[in-house]
Coordinates of C-alpha atoms in Angstrom, one line a residue:
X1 CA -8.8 8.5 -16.8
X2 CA -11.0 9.4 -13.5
X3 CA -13.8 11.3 -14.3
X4 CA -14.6 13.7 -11.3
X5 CA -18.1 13.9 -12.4
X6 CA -19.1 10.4 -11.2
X7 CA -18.4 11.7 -7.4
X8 CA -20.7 11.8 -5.1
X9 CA -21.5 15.7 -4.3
X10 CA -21.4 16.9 -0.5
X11 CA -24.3 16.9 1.2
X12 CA -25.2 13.6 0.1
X13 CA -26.1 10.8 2.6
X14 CA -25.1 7.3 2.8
X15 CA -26.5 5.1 5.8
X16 CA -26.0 7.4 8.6
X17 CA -23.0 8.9 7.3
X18 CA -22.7 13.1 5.4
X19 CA -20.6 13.2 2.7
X20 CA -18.4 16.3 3.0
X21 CA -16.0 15.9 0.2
X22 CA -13.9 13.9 -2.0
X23 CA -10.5 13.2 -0.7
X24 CA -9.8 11.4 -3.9
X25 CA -9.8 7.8 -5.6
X26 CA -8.4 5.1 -7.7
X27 CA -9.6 3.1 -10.8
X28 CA -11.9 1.2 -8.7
X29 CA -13.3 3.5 -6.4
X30 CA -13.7 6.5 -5.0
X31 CA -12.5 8.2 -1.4
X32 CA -14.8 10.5 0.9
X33 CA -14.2 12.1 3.8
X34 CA -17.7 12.1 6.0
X35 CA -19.3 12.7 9.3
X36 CA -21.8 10.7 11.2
X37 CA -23.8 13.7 13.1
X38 CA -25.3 11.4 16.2
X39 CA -21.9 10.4 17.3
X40 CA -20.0 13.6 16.3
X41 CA -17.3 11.5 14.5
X42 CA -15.3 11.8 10.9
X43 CA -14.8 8.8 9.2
X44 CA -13.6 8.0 5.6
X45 CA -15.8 6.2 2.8
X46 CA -14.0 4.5 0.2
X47 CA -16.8 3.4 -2.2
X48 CA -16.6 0.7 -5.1
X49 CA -16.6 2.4 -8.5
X50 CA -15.0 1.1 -11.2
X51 CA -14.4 3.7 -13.8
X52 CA -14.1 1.6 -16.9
X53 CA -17.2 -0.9 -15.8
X54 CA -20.1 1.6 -14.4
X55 CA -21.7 4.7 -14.5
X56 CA -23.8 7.4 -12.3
X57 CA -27.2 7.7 -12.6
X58 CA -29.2 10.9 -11.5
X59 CA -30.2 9.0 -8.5
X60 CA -26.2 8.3 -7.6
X61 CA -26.7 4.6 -8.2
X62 CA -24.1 3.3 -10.2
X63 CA -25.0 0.5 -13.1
X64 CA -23.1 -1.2 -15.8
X65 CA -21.8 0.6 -18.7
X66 CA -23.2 -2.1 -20.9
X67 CA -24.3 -5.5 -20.4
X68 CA -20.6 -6.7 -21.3
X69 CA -19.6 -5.1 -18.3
X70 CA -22.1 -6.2 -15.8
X71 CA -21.0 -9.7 -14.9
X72 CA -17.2 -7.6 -13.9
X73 CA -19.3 -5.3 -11.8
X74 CA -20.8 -8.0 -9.8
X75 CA -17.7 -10.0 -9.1
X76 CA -15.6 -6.8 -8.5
X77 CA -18.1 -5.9 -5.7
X78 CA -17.6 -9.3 -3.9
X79 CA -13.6 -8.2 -3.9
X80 CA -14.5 -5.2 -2.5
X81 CA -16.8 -6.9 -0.1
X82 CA -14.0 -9.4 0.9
X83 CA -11.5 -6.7 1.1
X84 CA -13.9 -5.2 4.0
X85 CA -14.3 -8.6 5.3
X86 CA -10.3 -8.7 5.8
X87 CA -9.8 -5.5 7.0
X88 CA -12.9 -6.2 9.5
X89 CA -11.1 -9.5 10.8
X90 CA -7.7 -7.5 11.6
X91 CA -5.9 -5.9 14.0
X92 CA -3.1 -3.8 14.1
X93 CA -2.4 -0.2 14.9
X94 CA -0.6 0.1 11.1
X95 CA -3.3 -1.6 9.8
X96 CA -6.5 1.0 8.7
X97 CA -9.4 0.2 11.0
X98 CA -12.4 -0.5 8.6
X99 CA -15.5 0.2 11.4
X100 CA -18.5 -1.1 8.9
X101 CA -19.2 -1.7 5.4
X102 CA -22.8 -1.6 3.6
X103 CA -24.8 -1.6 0.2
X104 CA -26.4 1.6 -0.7
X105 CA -26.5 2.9 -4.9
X106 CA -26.6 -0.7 -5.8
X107 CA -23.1 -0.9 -4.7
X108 CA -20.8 -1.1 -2.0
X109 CA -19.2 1.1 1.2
X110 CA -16.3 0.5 3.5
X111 CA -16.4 3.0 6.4
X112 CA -12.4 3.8 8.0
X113 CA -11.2 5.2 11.1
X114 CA -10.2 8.8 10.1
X115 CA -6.4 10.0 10.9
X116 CA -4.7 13.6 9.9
X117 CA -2.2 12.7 8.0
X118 CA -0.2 12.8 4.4
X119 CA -0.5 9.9 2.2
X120 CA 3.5 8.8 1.8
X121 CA 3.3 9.3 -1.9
X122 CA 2.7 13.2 -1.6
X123 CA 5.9 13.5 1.2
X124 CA 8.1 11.8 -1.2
X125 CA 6.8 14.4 -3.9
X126 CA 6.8 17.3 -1.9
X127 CA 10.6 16.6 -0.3
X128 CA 11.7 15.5 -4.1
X129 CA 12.9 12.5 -2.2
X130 CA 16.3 12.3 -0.1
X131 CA 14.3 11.1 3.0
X132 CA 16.2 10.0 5.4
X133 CA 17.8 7.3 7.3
X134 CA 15.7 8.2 10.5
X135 CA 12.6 8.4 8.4
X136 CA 12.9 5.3 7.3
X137 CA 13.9 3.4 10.3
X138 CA 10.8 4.9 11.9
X139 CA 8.2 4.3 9.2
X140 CA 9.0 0.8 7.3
X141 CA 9.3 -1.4 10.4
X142 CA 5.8 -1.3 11.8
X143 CA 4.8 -1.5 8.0
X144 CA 6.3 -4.7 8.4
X145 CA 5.2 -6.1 11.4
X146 CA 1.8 -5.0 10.0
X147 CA 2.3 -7.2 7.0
X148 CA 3.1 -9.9 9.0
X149 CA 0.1 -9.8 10.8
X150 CA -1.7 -10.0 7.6
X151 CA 0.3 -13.1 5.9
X152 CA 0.0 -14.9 9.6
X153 CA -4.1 -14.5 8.7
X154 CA -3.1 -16.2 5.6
X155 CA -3.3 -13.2 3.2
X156 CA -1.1 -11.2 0.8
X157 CA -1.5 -7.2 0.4
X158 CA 0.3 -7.6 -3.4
X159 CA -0.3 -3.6 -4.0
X160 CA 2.1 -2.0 -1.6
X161 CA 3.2 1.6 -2.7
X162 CA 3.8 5.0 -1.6
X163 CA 0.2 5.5 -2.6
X164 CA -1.0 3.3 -0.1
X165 CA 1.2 4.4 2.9
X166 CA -0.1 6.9 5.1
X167 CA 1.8 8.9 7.6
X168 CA 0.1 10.2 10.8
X169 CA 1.5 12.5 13.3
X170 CA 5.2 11.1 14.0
X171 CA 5.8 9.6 11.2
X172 CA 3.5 6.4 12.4
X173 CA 2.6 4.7 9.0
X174 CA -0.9 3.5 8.2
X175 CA -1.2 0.4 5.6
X176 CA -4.1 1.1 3.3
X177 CA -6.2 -0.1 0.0
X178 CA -6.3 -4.2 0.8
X179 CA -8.1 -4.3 -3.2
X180 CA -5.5 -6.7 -4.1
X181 CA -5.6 -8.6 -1.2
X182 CA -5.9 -12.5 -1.9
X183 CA -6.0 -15.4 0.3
X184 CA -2.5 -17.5 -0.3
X185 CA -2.6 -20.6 -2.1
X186 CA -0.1 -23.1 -2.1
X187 CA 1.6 -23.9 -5.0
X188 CA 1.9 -21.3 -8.2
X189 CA -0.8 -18.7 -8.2
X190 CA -2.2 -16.6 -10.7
X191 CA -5.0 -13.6 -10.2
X192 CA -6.3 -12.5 -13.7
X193 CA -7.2 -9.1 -13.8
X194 CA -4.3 -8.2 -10.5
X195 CA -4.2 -5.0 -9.8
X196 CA -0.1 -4.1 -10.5
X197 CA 1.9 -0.9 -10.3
X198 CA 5.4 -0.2 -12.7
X199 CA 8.3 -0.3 -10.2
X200 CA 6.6 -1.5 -6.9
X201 CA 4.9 -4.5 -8.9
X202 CA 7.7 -7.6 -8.1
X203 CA 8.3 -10.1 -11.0
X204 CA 6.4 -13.0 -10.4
X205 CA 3.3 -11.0 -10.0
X206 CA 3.5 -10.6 -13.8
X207 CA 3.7 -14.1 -14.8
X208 CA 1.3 -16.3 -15.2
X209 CA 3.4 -19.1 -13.2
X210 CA 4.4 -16.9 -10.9
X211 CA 5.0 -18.1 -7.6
X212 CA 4.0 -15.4 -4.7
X213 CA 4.4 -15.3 -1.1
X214 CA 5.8 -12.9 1.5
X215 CA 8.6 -12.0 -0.2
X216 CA 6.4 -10.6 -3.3
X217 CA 5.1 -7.6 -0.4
X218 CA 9.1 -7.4 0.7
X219 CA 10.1 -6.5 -2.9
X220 CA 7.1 -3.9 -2.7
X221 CA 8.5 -2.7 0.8
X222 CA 11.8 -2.0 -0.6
X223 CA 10.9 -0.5 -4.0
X224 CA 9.2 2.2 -1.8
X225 CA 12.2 2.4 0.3
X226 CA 14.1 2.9 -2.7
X227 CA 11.8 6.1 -3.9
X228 CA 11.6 7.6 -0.5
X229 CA 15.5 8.4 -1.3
X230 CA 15.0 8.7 -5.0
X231 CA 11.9 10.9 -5.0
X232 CA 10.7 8.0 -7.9
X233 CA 9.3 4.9 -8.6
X234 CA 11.8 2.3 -9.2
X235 CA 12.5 0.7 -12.5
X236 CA 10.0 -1.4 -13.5
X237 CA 10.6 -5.0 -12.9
X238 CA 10.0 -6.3 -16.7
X239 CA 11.9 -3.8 -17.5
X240 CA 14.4 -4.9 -15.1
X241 CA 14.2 -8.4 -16.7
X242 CA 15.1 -7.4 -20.1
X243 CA 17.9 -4.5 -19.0
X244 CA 18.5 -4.0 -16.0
X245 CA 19.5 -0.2 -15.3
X246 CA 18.6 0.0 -11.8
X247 CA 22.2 0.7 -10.3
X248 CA 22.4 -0.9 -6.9
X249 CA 21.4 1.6 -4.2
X250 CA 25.0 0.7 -2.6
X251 CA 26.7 2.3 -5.5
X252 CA 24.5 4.4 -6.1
X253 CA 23.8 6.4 -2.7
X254 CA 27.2 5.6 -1.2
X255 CA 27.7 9.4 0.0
X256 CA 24.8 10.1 1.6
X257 CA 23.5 7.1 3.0
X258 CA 25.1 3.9 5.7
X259 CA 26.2 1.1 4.1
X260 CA 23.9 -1.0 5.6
X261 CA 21.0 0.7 4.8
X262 CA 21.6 0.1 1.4
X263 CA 22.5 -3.7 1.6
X264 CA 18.9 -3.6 3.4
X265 CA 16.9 -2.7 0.1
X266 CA 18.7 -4.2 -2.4
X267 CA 18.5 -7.1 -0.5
X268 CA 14.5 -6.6 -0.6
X269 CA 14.9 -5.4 -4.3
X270 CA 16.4 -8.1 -5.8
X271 CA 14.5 -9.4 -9.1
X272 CA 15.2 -13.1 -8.2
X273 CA 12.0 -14.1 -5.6
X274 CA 14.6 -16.6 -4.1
X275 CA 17.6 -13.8 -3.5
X276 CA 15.1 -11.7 -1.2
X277 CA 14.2 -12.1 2.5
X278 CA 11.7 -14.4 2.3
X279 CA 9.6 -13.4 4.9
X280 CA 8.5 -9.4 6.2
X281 CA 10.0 -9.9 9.7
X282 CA 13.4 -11.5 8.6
X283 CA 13.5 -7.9 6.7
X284 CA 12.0 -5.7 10.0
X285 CA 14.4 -7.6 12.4
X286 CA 17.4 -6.5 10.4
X287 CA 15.7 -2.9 9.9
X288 CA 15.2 -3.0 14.1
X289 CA 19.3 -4.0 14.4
X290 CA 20.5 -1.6 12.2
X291 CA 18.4 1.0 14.3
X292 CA 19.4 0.0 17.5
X293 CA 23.3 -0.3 16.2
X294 CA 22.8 3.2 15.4
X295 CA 21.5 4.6 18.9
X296 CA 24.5 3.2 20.3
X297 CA 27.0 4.7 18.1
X298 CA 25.6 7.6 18.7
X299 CA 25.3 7.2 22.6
X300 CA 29.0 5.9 22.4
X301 CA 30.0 9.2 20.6
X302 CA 27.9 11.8 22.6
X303 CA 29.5 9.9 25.8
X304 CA 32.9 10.1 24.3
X305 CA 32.8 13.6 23.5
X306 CA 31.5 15.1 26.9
X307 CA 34.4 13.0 28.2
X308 CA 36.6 15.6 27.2

């Protein structure tokens, strides 16, 4: 559990930037929105705090909670410092702009290009799902090509969710939280300590001798396909493994959804690694064909009709 108290307060300052409030956080950090006064710009502050490992002190600098937890402290703030590093080295207009990152409280700050917006997990609750077919077509294909950019630099996001989706004006996504990030290895890899999530977390992030690649952030992609029409997270994938109850979305959206839509994320969904696209663009192409197939039906139709 979060506890609010640890926050910074507004009003506080960090480097040259004002704290105005907390926009929120996870378990390893917290969010801020702030303002830089000489250049009149808002930016967002995502700080490293993990909740089980540190504490606040009076003077907002964050320490171990014991000396047990002090050597996790100091390696989780070299992840947090590579995940700026990453962010810092890429470029991509789905892919959040990380402008500078800096030590302060004996720990560390990522600074973020500000956007109005709704994180994606929010719009799925607020609509109680049933998205639809246009809304997805327009959100999870620059997701994609965003992702590729990413696994052509070599890395993995491996925490793709709703929660990490952001939607600016339009419905053009934002790819956020890079924590999990890791470079790829070749071979089998393992991450102790990954950060996973039940129902967007694919299989073979869970075992130890699981092999990961591009199609571990496809099965991610489409679990959060699936909940955009569901208005919840997936069954879980060890779940899954044991009893599978997760109907296909063919069968079980049939009525309100195309066919092909549906082939689309249970393609991505599948629990075999191997049965999946194997790569985000073989998965955005085929999202970008089905779009374009539907543009021209409906030309064809509107052209037919006024023909009469």
């Amino acid at each position: 559990m979060i506890d609010s108290r640890n926050k910074l307060p507004a009003g506080t300052i960090l480097d040259e930037y004002i704290i105005q409030k907390t926009l929120g956080g996870g378990g390893f950090s917290f969010v801020y929105l702030a303002s830089h006064p000489e250049r009149n710009k808002t930016v967002v502050i995502k700080e490293y705090f993990p909740h089980q490992l540190a504490v606040r002190n009076d003077d907002n600098s964050v320490s171990p909670i014991s000396s047990k937890t002090a050597p996790r402290l100091q390696s989780g703030r070299t992840l947090f410092l590579q995940e700026a590093e990453i962010l810092a080295h890429l470029s991509h207009p789905n892919i959040v702009n990380v402008t500078c990152f800096f030590h302060a409280n004996d720990t560390v700050y990522m600074a973020m290009d500000f956007h109005p917006g709704v994180n994606l997990q929010s719009y799925i609750a607020r609509h109680k799902g049933g998205l639809s077919s246009r809304f997805l077509l327009t959100v999870f294909p620059p997701l994609l090509d965003a992702l590729s950019c990413l696994h052509q630099g070599g890395y993995l996001h491996q925490d793709i969710k709703p929660g990490n989706i952001y939607l600016r004006k339009g419905g053009n996504p934002l790819l956020l939280d890079f924590g999990a990030a890791h470079r790829r290895l070749l071979g089998r890899l393992f991450q102790s300590g990954q950060i996973t999530t039940a129902g967007f977390t694919p299989i073979e992030q869970y075992r130890r001798n699981g092999y990961v690649g591009p199609w571990t952030d496809v099965y991610a992609i489409g679990a959060s396909m699936r909940a955009c029409i569901e208005g919840k997270s997936p069954q879980d994938t060890r779940e899954r493994e044991k009893k599978d109850k997760m109907r296909p979305a063919v069968q079980a959206y049939r009525k309100r959804y195309q066919r092909e839509l549906l082939e689309l994320i249970d393609w991505a969904t599948e629990l075999d690694p191997m049965l999946r696209p194997q790569t985000t663009e073989e998965l955005r192409v085929a999202l970008i064909k089905l779009d374009q197939e539907n543009h021209l039906l409906q030309a064809t139709t509107s052209t037919g009709a006024s023909g009469h």
